[in-house]
Coordinates of C-alpha atoms in Angstrom, one line a residue:
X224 CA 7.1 14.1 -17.4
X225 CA 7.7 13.4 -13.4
X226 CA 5.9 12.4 -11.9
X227 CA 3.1 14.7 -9.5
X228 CA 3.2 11.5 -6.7
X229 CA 6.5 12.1 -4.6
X230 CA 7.6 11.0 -1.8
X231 CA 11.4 9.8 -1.9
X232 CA 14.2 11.9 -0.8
X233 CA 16.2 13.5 -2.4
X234 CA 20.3 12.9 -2.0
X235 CA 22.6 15.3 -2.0
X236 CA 26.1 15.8 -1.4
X237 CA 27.7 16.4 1.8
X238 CA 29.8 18.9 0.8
X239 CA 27.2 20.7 -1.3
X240 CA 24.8 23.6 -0.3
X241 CA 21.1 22.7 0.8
X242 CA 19.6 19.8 2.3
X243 CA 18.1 16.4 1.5
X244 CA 14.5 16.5 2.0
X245 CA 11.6 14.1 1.8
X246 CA 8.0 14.0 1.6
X247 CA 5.5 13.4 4.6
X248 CA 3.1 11.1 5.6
X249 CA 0.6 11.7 9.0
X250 CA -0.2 9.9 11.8
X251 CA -2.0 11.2 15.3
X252 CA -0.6 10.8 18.8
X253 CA -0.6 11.6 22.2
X254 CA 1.9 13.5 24.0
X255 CA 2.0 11.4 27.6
X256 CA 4.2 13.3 30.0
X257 CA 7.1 10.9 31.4
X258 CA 5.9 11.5 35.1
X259 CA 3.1 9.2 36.6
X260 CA -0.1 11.1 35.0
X261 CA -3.2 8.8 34.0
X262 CA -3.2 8.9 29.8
X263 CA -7.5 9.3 30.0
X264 CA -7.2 12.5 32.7
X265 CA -4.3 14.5 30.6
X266 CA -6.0 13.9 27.5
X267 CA -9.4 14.7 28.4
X268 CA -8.4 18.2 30.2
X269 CA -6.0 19.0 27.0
X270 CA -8.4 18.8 24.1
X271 CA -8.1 21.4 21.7
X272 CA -10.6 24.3 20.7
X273 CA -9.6 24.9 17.2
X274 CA -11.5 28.7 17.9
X275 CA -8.7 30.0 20.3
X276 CA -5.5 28.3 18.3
X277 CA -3.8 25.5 18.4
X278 CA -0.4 26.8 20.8
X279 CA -1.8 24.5 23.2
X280 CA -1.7 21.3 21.2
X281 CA 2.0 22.5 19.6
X282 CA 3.1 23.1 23.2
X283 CA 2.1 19.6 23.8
X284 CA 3.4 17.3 21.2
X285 CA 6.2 19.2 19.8
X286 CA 8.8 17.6 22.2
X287 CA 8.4 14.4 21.0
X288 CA 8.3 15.1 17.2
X289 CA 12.1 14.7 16.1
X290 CA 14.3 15.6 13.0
X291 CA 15.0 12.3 11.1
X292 CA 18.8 13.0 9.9
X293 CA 20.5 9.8 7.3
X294 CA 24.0 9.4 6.2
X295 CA 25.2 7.3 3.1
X296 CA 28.6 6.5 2.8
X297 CA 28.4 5.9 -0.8
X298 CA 25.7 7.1 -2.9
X299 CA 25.1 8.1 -7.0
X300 CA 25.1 11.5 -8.0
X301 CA 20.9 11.4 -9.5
X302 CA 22.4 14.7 -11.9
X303 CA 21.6 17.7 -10.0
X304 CA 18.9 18.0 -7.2
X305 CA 15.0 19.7 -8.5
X306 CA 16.7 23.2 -8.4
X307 CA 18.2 23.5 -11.7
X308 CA 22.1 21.6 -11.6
X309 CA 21.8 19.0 -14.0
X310 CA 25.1 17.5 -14.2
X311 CA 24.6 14.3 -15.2
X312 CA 22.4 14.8 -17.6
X313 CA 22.0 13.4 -21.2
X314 CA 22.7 16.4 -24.2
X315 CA 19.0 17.1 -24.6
X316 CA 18.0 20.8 -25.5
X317 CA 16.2 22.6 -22.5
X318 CA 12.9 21.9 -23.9
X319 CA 13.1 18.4 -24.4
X320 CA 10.0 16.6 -22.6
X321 CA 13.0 13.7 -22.1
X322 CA 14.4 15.8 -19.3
X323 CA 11.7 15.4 -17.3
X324 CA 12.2 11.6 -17.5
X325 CA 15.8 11.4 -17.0
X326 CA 15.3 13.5 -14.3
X327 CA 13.3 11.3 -12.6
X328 CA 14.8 8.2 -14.0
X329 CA 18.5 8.7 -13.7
X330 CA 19.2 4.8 -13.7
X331 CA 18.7 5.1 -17.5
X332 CA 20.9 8.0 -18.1
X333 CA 23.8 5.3 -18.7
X334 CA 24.2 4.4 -22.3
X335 CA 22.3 7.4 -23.6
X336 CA 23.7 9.2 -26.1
X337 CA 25.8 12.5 -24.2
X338 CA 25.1 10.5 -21.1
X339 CA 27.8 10.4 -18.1
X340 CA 28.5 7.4 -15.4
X341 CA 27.1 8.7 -12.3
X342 CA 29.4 10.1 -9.5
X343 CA 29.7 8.5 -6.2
X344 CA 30.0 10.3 -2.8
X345 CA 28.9 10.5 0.6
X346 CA 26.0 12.1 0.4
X347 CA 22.5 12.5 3.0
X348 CA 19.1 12.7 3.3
X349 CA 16.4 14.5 6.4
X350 CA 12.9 13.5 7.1
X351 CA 10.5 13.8 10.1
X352 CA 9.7 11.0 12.9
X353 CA 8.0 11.3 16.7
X354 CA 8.8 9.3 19.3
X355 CA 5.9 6.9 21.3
X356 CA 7.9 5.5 24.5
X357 CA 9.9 7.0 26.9
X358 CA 12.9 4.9 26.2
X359 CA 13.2 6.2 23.1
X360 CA 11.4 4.1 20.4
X361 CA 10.6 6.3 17.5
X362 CA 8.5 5.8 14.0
X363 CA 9.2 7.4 10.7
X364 CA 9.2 6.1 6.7
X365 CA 10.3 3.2 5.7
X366 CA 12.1 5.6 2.3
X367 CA 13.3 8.0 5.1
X368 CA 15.7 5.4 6.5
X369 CA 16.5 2.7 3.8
X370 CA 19.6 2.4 3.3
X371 CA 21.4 4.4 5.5
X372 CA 24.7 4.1 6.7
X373 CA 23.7 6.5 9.8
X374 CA 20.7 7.7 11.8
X375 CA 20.7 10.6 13.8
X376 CA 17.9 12.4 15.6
X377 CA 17.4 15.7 16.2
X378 CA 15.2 17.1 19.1
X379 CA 13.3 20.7 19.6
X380 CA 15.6 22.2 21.6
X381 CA 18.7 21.3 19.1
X382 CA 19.9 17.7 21.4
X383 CA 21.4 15.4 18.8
X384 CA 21.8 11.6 19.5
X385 CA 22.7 8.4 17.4
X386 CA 19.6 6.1 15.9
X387 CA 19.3 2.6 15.4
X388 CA 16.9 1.5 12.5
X389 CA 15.1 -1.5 14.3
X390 CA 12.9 -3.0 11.1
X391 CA 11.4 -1.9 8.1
X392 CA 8.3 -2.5 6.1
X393 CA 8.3 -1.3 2.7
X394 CA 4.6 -2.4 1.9
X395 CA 3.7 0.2 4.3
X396 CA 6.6 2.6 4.5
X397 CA 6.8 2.4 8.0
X398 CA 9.9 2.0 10.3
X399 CA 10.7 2.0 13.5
X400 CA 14.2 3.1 15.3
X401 CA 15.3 3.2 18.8
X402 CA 17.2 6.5 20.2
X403 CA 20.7 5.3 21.4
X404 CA 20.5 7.3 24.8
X405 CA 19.5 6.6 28.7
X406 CA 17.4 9.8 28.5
X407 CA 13.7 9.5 29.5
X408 CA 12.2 10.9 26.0
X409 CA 8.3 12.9 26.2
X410 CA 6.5 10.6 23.4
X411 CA 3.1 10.5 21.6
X412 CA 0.8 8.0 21.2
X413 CA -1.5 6.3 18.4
X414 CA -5.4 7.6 18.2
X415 CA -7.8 4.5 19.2
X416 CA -10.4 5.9 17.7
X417 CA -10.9 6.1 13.6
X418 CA -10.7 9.7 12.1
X419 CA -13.7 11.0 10.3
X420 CA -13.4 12.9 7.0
X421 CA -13.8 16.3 8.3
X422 CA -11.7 16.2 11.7
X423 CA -9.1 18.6 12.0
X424 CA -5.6 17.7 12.4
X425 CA -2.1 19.2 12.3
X426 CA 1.2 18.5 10.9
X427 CA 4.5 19.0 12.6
X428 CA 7.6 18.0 10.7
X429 CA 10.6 19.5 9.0
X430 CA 9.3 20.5 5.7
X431 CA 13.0 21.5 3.5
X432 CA 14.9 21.1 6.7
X433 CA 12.9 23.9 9.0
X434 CA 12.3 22.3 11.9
X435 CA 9.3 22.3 13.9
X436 CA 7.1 23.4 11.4
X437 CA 3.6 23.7 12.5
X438 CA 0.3 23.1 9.8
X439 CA -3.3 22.3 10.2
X440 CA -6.0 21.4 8.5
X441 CA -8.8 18.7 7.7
X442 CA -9.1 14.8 7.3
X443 CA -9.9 14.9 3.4
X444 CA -11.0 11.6 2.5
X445 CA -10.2 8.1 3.9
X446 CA -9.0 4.9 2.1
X447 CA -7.1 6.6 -1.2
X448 CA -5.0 4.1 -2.6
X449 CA -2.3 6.1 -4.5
X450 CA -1.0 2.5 -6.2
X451 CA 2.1 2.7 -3.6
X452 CA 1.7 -0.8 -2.4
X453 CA -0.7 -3.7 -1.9
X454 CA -1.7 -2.5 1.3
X455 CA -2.8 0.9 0.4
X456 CA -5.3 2.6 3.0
X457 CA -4.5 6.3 3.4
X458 CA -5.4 9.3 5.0
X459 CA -6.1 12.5 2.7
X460 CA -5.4 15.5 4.7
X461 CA -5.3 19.5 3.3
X462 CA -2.5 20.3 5.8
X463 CA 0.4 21.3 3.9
X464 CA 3.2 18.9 4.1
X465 CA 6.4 19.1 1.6
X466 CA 9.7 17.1 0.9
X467 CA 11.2 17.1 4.7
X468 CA 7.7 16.2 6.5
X469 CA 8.1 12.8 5.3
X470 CA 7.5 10.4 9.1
X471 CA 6.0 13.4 10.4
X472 CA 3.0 13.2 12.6
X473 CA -0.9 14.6 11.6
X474 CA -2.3 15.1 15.2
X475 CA -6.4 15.0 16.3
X476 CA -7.5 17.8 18.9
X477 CA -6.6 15.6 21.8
X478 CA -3.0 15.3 20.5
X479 CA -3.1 12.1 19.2
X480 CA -1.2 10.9 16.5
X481 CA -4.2 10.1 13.4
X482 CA -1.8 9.5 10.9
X483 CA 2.1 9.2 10.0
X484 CA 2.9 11.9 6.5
X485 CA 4.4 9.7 3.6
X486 CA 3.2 11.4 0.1
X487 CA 1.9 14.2 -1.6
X488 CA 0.5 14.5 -5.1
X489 CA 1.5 17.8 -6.3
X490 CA 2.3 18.9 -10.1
X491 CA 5.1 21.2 -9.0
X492 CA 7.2 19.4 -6.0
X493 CA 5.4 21.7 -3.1
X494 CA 2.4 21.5 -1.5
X495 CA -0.9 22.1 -3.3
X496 CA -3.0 20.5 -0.3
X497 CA -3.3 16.8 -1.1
X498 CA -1.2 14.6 1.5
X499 CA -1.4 11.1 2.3
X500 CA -0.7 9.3 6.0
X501 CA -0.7 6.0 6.9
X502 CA -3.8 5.3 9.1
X503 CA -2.7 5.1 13.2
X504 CA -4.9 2.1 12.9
X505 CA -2.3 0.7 10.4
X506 CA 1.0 2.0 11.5
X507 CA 0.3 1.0 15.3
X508 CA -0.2 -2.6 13.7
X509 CA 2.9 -2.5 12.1
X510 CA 5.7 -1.3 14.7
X511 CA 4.5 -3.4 17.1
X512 CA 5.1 -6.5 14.6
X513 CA 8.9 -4.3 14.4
X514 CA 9.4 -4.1 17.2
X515 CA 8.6 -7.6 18.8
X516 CA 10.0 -9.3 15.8
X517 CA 12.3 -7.0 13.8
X518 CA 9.9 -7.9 10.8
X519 CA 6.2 -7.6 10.1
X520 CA 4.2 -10.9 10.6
X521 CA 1.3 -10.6 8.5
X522 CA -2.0 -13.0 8.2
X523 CA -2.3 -14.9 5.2
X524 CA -5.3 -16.7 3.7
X525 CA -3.8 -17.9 0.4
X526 CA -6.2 -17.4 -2.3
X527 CA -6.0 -15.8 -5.9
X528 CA -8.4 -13.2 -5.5
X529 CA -10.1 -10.5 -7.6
X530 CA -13.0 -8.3 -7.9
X531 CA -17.3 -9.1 -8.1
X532 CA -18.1 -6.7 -11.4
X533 CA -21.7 -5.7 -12.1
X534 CA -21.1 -8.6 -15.1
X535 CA -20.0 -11.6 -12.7
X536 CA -22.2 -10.5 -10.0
X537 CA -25.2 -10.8 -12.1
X538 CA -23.6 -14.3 -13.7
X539 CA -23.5 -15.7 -10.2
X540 CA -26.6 -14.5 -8.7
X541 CA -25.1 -12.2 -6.0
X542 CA -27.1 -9.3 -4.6
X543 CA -24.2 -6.7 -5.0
X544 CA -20.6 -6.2 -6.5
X545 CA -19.5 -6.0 -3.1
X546 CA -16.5 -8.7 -1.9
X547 CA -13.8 -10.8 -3.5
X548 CA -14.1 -13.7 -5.6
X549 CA -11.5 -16.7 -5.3
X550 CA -9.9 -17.4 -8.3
X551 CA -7.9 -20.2 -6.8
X552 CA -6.4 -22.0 -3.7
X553 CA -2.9 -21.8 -2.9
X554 CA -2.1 -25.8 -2.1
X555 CA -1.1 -25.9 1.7
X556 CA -2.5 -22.8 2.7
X557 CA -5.0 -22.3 5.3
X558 CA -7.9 -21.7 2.4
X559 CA -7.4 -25.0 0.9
X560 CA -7.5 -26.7 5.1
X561 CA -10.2 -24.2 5.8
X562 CA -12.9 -25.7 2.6
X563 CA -12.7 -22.7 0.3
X564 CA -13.0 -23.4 -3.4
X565 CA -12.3 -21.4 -6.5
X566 CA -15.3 -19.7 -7.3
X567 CA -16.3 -19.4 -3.7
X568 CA -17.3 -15.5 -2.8
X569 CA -16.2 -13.9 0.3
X570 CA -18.4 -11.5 1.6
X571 CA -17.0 -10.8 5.7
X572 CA -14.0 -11.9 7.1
X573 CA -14.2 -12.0 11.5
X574 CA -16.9 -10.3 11.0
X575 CA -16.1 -7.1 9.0
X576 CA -17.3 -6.5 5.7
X577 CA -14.8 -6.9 2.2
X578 CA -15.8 -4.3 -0.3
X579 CA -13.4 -5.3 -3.1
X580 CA -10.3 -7.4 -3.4
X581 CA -7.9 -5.1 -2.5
X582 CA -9.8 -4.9 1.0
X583 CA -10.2 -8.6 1.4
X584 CA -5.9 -8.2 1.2
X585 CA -5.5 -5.6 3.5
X586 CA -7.9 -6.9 5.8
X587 CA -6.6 -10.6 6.7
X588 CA -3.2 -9.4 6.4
X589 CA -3.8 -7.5 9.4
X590 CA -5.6 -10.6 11.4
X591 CA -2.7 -12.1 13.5
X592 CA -1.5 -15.4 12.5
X593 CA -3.0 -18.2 14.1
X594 CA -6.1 -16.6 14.8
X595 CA -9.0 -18.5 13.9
X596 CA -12.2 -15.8 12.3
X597 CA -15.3 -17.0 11.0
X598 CA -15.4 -16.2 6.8
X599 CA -18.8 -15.6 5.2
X600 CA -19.2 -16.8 1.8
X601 CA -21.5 -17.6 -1.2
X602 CA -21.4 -20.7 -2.9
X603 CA -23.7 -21.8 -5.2
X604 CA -26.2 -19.6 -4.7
X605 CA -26.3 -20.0 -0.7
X606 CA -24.5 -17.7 1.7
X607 CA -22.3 -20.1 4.8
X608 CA -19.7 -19.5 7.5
X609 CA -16.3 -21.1 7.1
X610 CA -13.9 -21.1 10.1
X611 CA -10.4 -20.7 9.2
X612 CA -7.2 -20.2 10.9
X613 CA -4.9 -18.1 9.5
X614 CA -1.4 -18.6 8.7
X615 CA 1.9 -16.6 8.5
X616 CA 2.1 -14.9 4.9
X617 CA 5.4 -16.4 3.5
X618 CA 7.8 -14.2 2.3
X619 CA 7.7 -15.6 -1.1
X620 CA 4.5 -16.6 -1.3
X621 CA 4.0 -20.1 -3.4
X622 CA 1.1 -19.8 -6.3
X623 CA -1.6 -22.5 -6.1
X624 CA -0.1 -25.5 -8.7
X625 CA -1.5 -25.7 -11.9
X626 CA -1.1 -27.4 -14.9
X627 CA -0.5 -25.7 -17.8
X628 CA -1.9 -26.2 -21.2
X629 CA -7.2 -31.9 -31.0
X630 CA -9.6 -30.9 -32.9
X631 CA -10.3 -27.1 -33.1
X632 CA -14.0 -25.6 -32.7
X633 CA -14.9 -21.9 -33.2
X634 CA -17.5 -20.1 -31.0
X635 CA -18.7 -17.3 -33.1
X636 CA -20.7 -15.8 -30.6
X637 CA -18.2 -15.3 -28.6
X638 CA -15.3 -14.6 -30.7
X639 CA -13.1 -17.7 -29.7
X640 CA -11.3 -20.1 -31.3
X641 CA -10.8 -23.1 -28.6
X642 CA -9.5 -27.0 -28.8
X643 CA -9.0 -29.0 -26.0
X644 CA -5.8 -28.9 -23.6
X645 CA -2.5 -30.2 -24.4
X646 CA -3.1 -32.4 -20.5
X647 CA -7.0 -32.5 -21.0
X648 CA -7.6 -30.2 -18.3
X649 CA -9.5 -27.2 -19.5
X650 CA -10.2 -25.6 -23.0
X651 CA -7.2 -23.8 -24.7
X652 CA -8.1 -20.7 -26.6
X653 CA -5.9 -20.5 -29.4
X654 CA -7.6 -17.2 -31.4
X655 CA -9.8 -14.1 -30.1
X656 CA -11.4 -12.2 -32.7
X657 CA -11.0 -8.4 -32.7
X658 CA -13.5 -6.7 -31.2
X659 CA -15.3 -10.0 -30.2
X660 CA -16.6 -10.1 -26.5
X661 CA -13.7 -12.1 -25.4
X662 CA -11.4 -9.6 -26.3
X663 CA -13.5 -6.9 -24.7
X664 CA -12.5 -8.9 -21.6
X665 CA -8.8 -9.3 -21.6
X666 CA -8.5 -13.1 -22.9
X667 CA -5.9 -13.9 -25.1
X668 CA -4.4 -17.0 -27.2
X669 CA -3.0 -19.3 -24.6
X670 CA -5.8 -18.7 -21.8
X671 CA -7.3 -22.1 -20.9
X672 CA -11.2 -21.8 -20.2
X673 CA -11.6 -24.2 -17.2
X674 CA -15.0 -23.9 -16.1
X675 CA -18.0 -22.7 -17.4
X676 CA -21.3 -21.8 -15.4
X677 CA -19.6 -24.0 -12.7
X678 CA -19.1 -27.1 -14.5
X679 CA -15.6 -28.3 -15.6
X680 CA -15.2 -28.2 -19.4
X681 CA -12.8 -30.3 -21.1
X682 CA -13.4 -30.3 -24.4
X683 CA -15.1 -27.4 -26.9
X684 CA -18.5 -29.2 -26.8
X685 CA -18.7 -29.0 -23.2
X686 CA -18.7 -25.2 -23.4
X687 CA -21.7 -25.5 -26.2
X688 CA -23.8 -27.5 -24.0
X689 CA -23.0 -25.3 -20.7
X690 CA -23.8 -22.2 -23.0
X691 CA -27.0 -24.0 -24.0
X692 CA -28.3 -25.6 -20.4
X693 CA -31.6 -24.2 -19.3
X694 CA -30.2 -22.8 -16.2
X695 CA -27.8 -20.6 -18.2
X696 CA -28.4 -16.6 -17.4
X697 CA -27.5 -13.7 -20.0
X698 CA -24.2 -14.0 -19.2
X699 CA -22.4 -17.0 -17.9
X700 CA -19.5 -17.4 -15.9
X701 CA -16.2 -18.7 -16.9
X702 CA -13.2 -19.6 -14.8
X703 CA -9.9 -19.2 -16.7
X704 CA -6.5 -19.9 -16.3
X705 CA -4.0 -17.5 -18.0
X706 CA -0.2 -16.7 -17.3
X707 CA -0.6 -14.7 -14.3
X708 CA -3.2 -17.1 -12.8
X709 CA -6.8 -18.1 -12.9
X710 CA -9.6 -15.5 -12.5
X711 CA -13.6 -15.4 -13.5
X712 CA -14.9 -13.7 -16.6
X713 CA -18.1 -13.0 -17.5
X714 CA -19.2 -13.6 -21.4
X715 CA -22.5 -13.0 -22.9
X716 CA -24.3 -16.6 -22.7
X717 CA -25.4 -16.5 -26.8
X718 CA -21.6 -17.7 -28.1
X719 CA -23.0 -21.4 -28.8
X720 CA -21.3 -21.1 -31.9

């Protein structure tokens, strides 16, 4: 079935009827006139009262919201657009759920039985975008602009000029482009003050290709992740947005930009009033980094991470699930010069609180590198302040080194079958019992148990005796290694087998 997350564009021929549209994603800024007028004095006498309209606010900001127009010189024929030709398409019956997935999926239409090598032509795509300087410097989605062979804005009053795509960021689908023209552009600007769920905003954009289409409504809900990339933070808004409003702006009362419109989730392709928009807080972030370096230069710790559970938080002694636990150190990184250790729990990070992993991630990836911030974690029961400075994320980040993986001992308690490693360094599991603990937790033949209740174990008798130490709680803490790194699991402390 497709998919009720959307938010690429669709391509279509140039020589065929309709238009290429994408979906939206918000972002609030200020309109700041191009003559000499002080930002604080027009904003202050311009804020909106939602009772008496918002024509004021559209009269604003409108100028510097722009039609985001992309030409491919080259593209696949996907089998028919959402609106019923389905050239292209495997010999399925009309009722076939497989439809759905080919339609979505195209790439696997090749080799399918009945299936047809896709066509190639020129073919383009429209989105939204706003401009925030008066030389021209514009923002809009990363999936509006990837790609293209061409980039053409369009302005309110119909004035068409040539665009240059000036960096991308897919993590964030955010890019920036400059306006190929000496003209002195009106331009919004980023909100420095966080939305509250509840604040009213409005959408302008050009949802299927109608430009300057006006919606409002409310701030929904803040940090949704919508499993679109590892820096997920976005916006919920109620204002309807649809394919076209993708790099559109969400504007606050005082007409700045809030958010930037990137995705809907909607079960039929249109709007059923839940959008998503990349924070102003984010996005403003990110095109600097664009624009200064063509690229975005993001902080980086380098730590394995994951999440405190109830079960490890109770194993270790913390007060709350809250924050991130390092799994391991990346060797060279910043962590590993700073003092942090695998089991170390991070708690704050310059000063602002980590609720999971996930936020730890977002969090010092937007800390500028080279910056030294002060890191609160727990370690060993005690809570301390680590200075680090952090470094430049690598664009291939290197894992921490490891080593990878006798006589055999079974742990009935808790389900495991274990013998020492092949290199002596850590326990290997080489059996989980069904429906055993262990399995309950995700460990498999070929995990390597390397600590347990913080000591290093190296053969199966030195889990029995950590199991059995006086200081052992109901359930104990053990630090394994397994294909796709180490992380902590917590195991019920009565597996002394």
């Amino acid at each position: 079935m497709t998919s009720p997350l959307i938010r690429k564009p669709r391509i279509l021929s140039l020589v065929a009827a309709g238009m290429l549209m994408a979906t939206a994603m918000t972002t609030s800024a200020m309109l700041l006139p191009t003559t000499a007028v002080h930002a604080e004095t027009a904003a202050a006498a311009s804020t909106i009262d939602p009772s008496r309209g918002f024509a004021d606010l559209v009269d604003r900001v409108m100028p510097a919201v722009i039609s985001v127009e992309v030409k491919y010189a080259n593209v696949a024929d996907a089998g028919g657009d959402d609106d019923g030709d389905q050239s292209g398409m495997p010999d399925l019956p009309d009722n076939s759920p497989f439809r759905d997935f080919f339609k979505q999926f195209p790439q696997f239409r090749n080799g399918m039985p009945g299936g047809q090598q896709p066509q190639r032509h020129p073919g383009m795509a429209l989105g939204s975008g706003f401009i925030i300087s008066a030389d021209g410097y514009a923002v809009t989605n990363n999936h509006v602009v990837q790609n293209a062979d061409e980039v053409s804005v369009k302005m309110k009053d119909g004035t068409e000029y040539k665009a240059k795509v000036i960096g991308t960021d897919p993590k964030t689908d955010l890019a920036l482009i400059k306006i190929q023209s000496d003209t002195k552009f009106d331009f919004v600007k980023f909100s420095e003050t966080e939305p509250r769920v509840g604040d009213w905003v409005m959408a302008v954009g050009n949802p299927f290709g109608l430009s300057n289409s006006v919606s409002q409504g409310i701030i929904s809900a803040r940090g949704r992740d919508i499993g679109s990339g590892p820096y997920d933070d976005f916006l919920q808004i109620d204002a309807p947005i649809n394919k076209g409003n993708s790099g559109g702006p969400s504007f606050n009362l005082n007409g700045e930009v809030v958010g930037i419109n990137t995705a809907i989730f909607s079960p039929s392709g249109g709007s059923v009033g839940i959008g998503f928009a990349i924070p102003a807080s984010t996005a403003e972030t990110v095109i600097d980094s664009l624009k200064d370096h063509g690229s975005v230069l993001r902080g980086w710790l380098g730590v394995q991470i994951q999440p405190v559970t109830a079960d490890i938080a109770e194993s270790m002694g913390l007060k709350s699930d809250k924050g991130a636990i390092v799994a391991d150190v990346t060797e060279g990184s910043p962590a590993l010069s700073a003092g942090l250790k695998a089991g170390d729990t991070i708690l704050t990070v310059d000063g602002k609180e980590i609720a999971d992993a996930r936020d730890l991630a977002r969090k010092v990836a937007m800390i500028k590198p080279g910056d030294k911030v002060p890191v609160t974690i727990v370690r060993d029961g005690k809570t301390m302040d680590i200075d680090v400075t952090i470094g430049t994320m690598p664009k291939d980040p290197k894992m921490a080194s490891t080593s990878e993986p006798a006589p055999t001992k079974t742990l009935a308690g808790l389900g495991l079958e274990v013998a020492p490693a092949e290199d002596g360094a850590g326990v290997k599991i080489l059996s989980v019992a069904p429906g055993s603990a262990a399995e309950d937790k995700g460990l498999k033949a070929g995990d390597v148990i390397l600590e347990v209740a913080g000591a290093e174990v190296h053969q199966p008798g030195d889990i029995r005796n950590a199991l059995k130490a006086p200081a052992a709680k109901k359930r104990v803490l053990m630090l394994v290694r397994t294909a796709d790194g180490q992380r902590f699991v917590a195991l019920p402390a009565n597996g002394n087998g």
